[in-house]
Short mmCIF file of C-alpha atoms in Angstrom, two decimals:
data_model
loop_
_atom_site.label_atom_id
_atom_site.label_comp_id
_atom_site.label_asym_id
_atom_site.label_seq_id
_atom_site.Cartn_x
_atom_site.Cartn_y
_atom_site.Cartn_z
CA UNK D 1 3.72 31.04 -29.83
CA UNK D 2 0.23 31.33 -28.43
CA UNK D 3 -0.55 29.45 -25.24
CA UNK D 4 -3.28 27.38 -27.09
CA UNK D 5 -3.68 25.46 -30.09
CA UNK D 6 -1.74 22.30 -31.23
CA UNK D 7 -1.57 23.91 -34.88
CA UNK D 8 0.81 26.48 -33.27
CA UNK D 9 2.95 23.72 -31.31
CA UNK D 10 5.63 23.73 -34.39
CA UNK D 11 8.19 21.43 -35.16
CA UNK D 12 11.19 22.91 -33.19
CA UNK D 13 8.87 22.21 -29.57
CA UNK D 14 7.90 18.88 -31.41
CA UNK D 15 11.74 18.12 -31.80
CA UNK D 16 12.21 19.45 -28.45
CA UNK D 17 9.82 17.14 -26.67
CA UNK D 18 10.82 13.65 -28.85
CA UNK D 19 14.50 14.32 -27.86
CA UNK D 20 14.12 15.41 -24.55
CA UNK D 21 12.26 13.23 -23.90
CA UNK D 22 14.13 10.09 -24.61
CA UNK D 23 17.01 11.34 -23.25
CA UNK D 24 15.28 11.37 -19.83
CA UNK D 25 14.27 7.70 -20.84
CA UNK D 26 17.28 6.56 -20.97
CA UNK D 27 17.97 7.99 -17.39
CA UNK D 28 16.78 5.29 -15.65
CA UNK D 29 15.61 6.55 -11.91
CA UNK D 30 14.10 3.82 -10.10
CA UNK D 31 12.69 4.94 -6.47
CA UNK D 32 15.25 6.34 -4.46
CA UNK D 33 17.88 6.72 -7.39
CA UNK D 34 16.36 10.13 -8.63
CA UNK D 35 19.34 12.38 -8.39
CA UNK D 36 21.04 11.86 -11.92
CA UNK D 37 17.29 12.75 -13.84
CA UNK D 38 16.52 15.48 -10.85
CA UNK D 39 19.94 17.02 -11.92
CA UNK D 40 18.92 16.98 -15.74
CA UNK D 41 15.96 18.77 -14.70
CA UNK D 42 17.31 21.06 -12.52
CA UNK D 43 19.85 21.59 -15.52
CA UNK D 44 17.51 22.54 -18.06
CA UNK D 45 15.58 25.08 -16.05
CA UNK D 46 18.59 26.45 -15.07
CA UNK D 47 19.83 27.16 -18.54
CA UNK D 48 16.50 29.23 -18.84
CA UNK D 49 17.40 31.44 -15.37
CA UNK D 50 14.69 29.45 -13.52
CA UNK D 51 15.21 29.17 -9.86
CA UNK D 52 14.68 25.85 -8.57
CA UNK D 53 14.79 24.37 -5.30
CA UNK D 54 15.45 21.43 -3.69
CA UNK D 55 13.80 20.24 -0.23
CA UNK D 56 14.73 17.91 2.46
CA UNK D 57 12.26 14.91 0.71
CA UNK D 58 15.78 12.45 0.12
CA UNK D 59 16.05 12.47 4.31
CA UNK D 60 12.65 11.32 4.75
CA UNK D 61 11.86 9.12 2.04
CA UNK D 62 15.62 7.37 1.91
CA UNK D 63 16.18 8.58 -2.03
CA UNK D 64 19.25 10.27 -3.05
CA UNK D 65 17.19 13.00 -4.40
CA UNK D 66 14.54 15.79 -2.97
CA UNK D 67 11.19 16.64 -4.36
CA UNK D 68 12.24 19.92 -6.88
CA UNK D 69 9.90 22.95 -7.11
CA UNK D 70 11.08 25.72 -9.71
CA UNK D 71 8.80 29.01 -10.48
CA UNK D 72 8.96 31.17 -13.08
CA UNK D 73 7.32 34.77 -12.49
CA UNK D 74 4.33 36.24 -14.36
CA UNK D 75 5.83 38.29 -17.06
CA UNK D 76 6.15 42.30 -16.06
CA UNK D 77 2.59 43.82 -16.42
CA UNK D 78 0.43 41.06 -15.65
CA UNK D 79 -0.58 41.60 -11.75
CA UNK D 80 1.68 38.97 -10.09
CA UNK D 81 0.89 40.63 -7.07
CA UNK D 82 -2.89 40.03 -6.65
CA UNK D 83 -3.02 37.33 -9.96
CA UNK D 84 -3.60 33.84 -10.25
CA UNK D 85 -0.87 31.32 -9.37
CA UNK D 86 -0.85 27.64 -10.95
CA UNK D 87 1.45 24.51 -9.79
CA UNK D 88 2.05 21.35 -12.48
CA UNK D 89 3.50 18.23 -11.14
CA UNK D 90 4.90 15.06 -12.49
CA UNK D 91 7.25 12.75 -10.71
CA UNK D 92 10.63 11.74 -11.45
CA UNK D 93 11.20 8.26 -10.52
CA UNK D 94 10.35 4.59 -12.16
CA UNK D 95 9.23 1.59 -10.99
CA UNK D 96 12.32 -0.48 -11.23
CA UNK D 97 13.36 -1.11 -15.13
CA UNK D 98 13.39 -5.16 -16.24
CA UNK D 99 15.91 -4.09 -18.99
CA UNK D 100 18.18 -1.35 -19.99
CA UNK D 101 16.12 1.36 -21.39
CA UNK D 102 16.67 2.45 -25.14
CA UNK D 103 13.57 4.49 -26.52
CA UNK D 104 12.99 3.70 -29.91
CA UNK D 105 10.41 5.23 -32.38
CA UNK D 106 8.14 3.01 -34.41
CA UNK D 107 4.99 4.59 -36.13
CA UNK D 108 4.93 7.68 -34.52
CA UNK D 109 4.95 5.52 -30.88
CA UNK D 110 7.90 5.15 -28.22
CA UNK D 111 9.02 2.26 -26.22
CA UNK D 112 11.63 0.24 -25.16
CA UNK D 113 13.62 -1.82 -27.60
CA UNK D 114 14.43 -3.97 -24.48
CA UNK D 115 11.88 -5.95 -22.71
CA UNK D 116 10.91 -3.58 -20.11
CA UNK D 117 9.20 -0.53 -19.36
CA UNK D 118 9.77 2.66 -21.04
CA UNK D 119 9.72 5.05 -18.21
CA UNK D 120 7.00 7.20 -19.88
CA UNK D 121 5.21 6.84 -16.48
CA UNK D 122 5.88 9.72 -15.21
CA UNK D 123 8.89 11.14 -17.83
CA UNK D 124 6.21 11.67 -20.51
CA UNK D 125 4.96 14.29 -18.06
CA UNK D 126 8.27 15.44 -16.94
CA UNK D 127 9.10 16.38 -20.85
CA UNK D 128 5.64 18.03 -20.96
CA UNK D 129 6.57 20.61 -18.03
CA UNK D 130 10.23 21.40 -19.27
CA UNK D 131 8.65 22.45 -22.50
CA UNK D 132 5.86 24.34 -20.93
CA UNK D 133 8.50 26.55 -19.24
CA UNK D 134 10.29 26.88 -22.45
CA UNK D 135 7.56 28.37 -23.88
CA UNK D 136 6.34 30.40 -21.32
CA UNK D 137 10.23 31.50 -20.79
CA UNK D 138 9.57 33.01 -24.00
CA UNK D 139 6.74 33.93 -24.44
CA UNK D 140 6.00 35.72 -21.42
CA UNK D 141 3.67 33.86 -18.45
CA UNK D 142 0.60 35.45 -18.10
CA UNK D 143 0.53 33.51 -14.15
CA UNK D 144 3.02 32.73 -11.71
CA UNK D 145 3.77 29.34 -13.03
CA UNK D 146 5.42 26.64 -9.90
CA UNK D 147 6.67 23.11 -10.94
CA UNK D 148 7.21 20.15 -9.01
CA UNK D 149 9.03 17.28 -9.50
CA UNK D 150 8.59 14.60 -6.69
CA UNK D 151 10.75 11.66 -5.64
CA UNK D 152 9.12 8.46 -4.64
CA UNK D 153 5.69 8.41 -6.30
CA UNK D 154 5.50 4.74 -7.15
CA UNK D 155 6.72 3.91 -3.36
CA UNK D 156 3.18 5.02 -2.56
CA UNK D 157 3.52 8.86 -2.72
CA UNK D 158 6.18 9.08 -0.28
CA UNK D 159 7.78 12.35 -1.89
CA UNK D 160 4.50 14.38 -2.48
CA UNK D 161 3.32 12.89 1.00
CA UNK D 162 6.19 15.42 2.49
CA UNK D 163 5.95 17.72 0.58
CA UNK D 164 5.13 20.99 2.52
CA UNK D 165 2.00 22.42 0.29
CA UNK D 166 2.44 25.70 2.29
CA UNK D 167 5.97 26.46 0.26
CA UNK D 168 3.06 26.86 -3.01
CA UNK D 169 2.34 30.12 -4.00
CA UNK D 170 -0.24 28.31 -6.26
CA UNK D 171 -4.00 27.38 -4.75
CA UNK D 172 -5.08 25.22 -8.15
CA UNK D 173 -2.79 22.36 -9.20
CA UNK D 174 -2.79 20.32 -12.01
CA UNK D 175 -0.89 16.22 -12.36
CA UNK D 176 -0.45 14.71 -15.87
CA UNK D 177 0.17 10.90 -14.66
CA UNK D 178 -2.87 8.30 -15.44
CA UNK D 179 -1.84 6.12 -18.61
CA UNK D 180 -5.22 6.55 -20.24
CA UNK D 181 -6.53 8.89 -23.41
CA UNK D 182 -5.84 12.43 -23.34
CA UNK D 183 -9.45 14.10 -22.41
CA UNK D 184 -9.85 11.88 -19.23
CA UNK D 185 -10.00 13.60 -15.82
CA UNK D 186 -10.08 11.50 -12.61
CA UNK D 187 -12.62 12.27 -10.80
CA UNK D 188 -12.27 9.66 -8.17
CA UNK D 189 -9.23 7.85 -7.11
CA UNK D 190 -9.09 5.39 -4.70
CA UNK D 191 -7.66 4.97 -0.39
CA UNK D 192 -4.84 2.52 -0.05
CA UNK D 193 -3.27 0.27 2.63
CA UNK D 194 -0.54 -1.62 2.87
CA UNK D 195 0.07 -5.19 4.54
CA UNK D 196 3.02 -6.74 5.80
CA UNK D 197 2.49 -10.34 7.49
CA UNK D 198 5.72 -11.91 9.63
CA UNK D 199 5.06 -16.13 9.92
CA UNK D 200 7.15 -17.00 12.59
CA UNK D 201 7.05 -20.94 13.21
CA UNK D 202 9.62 -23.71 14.18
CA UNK D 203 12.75 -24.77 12.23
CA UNK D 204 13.63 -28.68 12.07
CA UNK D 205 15.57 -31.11 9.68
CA UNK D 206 13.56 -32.02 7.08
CA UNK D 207 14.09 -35.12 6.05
CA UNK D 208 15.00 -36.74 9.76
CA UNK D 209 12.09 -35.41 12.01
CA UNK D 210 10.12 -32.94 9.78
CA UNK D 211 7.12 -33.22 12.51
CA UNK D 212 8.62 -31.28 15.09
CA UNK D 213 8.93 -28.05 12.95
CA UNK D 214 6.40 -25.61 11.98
CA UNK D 215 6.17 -24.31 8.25
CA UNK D 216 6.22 -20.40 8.57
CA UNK D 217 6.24 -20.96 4.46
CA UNK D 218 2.92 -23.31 4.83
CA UNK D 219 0.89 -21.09 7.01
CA UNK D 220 1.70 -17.96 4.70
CA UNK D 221 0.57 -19.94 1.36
CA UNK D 222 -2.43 -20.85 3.34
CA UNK D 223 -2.94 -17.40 3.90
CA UNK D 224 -2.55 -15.78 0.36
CA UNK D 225 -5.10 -19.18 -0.73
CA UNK D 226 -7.67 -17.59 1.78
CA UNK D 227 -7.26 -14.04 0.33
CA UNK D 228 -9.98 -12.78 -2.52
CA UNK D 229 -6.79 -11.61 -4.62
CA UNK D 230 -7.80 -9.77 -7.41
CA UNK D 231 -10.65 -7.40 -8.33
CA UNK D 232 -12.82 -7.77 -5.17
CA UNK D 233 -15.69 -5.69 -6.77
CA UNK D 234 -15.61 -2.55 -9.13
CA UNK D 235 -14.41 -0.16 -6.35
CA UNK D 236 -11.76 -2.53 -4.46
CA UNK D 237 -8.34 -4.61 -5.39
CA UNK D 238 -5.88 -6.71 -3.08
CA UNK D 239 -2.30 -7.63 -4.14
CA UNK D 240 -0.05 -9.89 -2.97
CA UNK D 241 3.13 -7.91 -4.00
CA UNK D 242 5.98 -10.17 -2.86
CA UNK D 243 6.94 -13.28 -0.44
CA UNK D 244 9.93 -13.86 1.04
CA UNK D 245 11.27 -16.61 3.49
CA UNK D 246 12.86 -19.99 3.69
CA UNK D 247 16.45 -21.07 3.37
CA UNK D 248 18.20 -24.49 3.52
CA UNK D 249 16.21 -26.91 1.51
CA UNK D 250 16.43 -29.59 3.97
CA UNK D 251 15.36 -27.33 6.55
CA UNK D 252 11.60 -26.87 7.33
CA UNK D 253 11.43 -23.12 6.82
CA UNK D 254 10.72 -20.55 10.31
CA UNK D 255 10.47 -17.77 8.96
CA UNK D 256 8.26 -16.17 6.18
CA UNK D 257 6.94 -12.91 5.40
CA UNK D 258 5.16 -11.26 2.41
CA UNK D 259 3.77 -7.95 1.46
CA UNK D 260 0.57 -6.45 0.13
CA UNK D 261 -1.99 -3.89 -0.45
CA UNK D 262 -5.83 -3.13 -0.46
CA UNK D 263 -7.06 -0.50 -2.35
CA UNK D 264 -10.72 1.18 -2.82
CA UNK D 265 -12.72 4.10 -3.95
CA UNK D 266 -14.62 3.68 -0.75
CA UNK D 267 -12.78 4.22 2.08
CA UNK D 268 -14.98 2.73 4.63
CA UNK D 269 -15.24 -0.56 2.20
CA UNK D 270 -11.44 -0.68 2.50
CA UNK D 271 -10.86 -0.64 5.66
CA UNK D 272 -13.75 -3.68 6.30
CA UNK D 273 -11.81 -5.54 4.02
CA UNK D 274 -8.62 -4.77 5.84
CA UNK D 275 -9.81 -5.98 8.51
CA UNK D 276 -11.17 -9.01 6.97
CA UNK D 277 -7.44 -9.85 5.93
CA UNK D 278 -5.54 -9.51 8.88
CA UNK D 279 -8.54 -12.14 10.55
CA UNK D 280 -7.75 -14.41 7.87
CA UNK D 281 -4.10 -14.20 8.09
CA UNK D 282 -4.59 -15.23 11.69
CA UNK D 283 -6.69 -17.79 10.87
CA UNK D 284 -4.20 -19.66 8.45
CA UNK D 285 -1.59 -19.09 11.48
CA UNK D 286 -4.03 -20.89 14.08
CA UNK D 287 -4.75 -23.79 11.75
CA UNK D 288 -3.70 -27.13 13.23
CA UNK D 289 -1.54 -27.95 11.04
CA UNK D 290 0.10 -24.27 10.72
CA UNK D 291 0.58 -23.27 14.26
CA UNK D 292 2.50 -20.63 13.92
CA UNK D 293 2.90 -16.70 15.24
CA UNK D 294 2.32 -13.85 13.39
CA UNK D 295 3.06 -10.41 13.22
CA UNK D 296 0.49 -8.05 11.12
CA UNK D 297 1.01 -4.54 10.65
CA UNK D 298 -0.99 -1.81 8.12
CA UNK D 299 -0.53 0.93 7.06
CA UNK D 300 -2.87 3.85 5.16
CA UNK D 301 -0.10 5.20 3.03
CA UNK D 302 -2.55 7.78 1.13
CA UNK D 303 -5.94 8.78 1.59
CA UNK D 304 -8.27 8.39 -1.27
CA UNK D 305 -10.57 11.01 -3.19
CA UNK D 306 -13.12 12.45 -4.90
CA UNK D 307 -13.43 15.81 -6.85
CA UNK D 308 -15.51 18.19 -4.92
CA UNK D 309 -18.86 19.76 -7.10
CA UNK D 310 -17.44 23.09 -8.19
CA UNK D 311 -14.49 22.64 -8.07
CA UNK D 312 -11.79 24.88 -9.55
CA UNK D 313 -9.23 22.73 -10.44
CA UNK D 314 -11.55 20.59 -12.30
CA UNK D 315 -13.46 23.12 -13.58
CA UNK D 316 -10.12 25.05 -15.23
CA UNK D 317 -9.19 21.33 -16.72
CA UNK D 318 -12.11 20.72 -18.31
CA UNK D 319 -12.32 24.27 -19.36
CA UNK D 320 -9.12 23.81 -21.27
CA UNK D 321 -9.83 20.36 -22.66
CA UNK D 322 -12.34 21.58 -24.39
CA UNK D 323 -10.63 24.52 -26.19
CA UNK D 324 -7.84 22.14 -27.42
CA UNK D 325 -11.32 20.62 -28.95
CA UNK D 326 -11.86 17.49 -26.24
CA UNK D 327 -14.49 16.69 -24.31
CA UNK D 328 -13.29 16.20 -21.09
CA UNK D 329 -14.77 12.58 -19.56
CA UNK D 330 -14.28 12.01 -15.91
CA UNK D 331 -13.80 8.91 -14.75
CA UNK D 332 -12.93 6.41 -11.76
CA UNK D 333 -9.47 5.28 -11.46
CA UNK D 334 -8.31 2.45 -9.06
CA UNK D 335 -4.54 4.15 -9.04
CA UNK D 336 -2.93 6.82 -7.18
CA UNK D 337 -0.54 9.41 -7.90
CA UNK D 338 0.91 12.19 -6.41
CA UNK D 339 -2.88 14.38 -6.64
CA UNK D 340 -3.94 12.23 -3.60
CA UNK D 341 -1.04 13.55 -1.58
CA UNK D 342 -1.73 17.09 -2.72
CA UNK D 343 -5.38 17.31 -2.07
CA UNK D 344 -4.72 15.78 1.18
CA UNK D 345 -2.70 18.58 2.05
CA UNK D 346 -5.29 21.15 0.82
CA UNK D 347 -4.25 21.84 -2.77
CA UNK D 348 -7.08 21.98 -4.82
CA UNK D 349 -5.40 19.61 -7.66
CA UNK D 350 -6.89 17.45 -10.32
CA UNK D 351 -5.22 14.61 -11.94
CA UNK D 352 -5.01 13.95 -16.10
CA UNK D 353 -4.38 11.38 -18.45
CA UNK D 354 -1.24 11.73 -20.52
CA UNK D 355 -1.79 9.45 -23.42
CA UNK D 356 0.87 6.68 -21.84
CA UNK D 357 -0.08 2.73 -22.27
CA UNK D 358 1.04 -0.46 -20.19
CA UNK D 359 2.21 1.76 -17.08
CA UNK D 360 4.83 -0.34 -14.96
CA UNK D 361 4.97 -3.00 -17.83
CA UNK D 362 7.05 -4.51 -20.42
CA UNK D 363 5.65 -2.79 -23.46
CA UNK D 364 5.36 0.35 -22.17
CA UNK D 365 4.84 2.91 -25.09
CA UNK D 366 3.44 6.42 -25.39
CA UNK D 367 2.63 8.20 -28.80
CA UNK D 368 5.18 10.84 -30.38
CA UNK D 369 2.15 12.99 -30.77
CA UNK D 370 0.58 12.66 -27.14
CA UNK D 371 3.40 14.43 -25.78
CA UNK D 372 2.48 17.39 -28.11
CA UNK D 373 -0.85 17.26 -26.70
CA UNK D 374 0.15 17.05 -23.19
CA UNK D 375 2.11 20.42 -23.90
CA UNK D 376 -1.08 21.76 -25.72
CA UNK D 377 -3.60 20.54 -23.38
CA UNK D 378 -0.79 22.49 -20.29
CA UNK D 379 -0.82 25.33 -22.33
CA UNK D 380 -4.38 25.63 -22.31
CA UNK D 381 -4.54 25.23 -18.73
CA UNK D 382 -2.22 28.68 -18.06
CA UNK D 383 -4.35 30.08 -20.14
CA UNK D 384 -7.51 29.39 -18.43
CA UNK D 385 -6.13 29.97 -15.25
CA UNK D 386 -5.01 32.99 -16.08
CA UNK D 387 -8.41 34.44 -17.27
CA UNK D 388 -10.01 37.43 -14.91
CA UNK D 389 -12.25 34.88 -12.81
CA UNK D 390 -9.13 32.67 -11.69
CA UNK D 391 -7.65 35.49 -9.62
CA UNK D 392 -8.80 33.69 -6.58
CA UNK D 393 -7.29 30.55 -7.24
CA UNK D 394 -3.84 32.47 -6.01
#
């Protein structure tokens, strides 16, 4: 098997990454319930005599589960010693399954037969790199291949964001996890904050003397009302991700808290509009008929991006888009994933689409033959990265 060229990726890889791949599905591993899909991946490169590794991620983040890095050695003969040395990354948690997850294929597409996601985000990926090192187990690497599995990616990065980079060998790294058309590269990806606002007002019965409390649960609504939730402009979002508070329904309410985010491609434009929430959170706290305390803290849980001019990453990824016969087409894309955390650290990473739809909804899917791409498309990428100019990239 060559290292390029869907043609070549037969039907025994083909069957490998369709049944592999639901089985994973069917795994589910919500943040900070990795460990039972981490231990089927730690399995399976196992069975191939690939040392993997497990670091202290499950401490810090509060899943049961570290990140995972496995490497498998450039075959004898090719220079390991002064060659090229590539990472690929995928995550391998879920946001948190609506139903029971059964993968069924219809037409040549996956998704759940339940009314909930599929997990393809990010176990399409995951599939992608077990099969990569399959092949490459086989056929000989012509780099020193490193893969990483992280914990925590849809709790905003938290298991690539301690991740020690220096532990890499590799210099060049390469994600497969934004649910658009295989050929896309993001080019820009944006900074992101997160909110939490604590109402605390006065509790009082309320149907006997109602005016001497103070709705905590009031003065948040009035807050969310004065909040440009939504698409702010074509660079910035701000979500409203849950409310909590209350209790006895003849009790006016004391306590109330709820959660959110602002997100941007441009990070100075995020944190004005950070700012301009937490004044109007106050605000709806000070009205007259609110007059409540509150508590507002944020938080920059990861840094935002955008792909330097020259870069090599890039450059490789495009370079093998184009021999699978794609033109690569950067784009904008107002989610994260785990390249933010990377690049912040200093890898020189790119992030790709993998061909998944609906990410993080009901209806979920991903094509049968996208995952054969995915494989092609990585493929490619060794390849590339393992031609004479890459040997900097170690």
């Amino acid at each position: 098997m060559s290292l390029g060229g869907l043609a070549e990726i037969g039907t025994p890889e083909r069957r490998y990454l369709s049944g592999t791949f639901a089985e994973l599905c069917r795994i589910e591993s919500p943040s900070g319930s990795e460990r039972r899909c981490g231990e089927r991946v730690i399995a399976e490169l196992r069975a191939l005599g690939i040392e993997t590794f497990e670091d202290d991620a499950a401490a810090l983040t509060g899943s049961d589960c570290g990140n995972l890095l496995a490497r498998l050695p450039a075959a004898a003969g090719t220079g390991i010693e002064t060659g090229p040395a590539v990472v690929f990354c995928a995550h391998l948690d879920t946001v948190s399954p609506q139903a029971p997850v059964e993968p069924v294929l219809s037409d040549g597409v996956w998704e759940n037969a339940n009314e909930g996601i599929l997990g393809a985000d990010n176990k399409a990926a995951v599939v992608v790199l077990l099969a990569l090192a399959r092949a490459l187990h086989a056929a000989g690497s012509p780099v020193d291949l490193e893969l990483l599995f992280t914990v925590g990616e849809e709790r905003s990065l938290a298991g690539a964001s301690v991740f020690d980079v220096g532990r890499l060998r590799s210099r060049v790294g390469f994600v497969f996890d934004h649910p658009s058309a295989i050929g896309e590269v993001i080019e820009r990806s944006p900074s992101h904050f997160r909110l939490e606002a604590h109402f605390r007002g006065v509790s009082a019965h309320a149907g006997i003397r109602p005016e001497d409390g103070r709705s905590a649960i009031v003065a948040a609504s009035r807050a969310i009302a004065a909040l440009p939730v939504g698409r702010v402009d074509d660079q910035t979002t701000i979500n409203i991700a849950s409310v909590s508070g209350g209790g006895a329904i003849n009790v006016v309410p004391d306590s109330c808290s709820f959660i959110g985010e602002v997100r941007s491609l441009d990070q100075s434009r995020a944190e004005q509009l950070v700012g301009e929430v937490v004044e109007r959170i106050h605000d709806a706290a000070n009205l007259q008929d609110c007059d409540v305390d509150v508590d507002v803290s944020v938080q920059q849980t990861f840094p935002g991006y955008r792909q330097p001019a020259g870069g090599r990453a890039i450059a490789t990824a495009e370079a093998a888009l184009r021999q699978c016969g794609r033109e690569p087409r950067r784009i904008a894309s107002g989610g994260g994933s785990d390249a933010n955390a990377l690049i912040a650290a200093g890898l020189d990473c790119v992030n790709l689409a993998n061909g998944t739809r609906r990410a993080h909804e009901p209806g979920e899917s991903v094509a049968d033959e996208a995952l054969a791409e995915m494989l092609e498309v990585a493929l490619a990428l060794v390849d590339r990265s393992a031609a004479p100019d890459a040997a900097d990239a170690r």
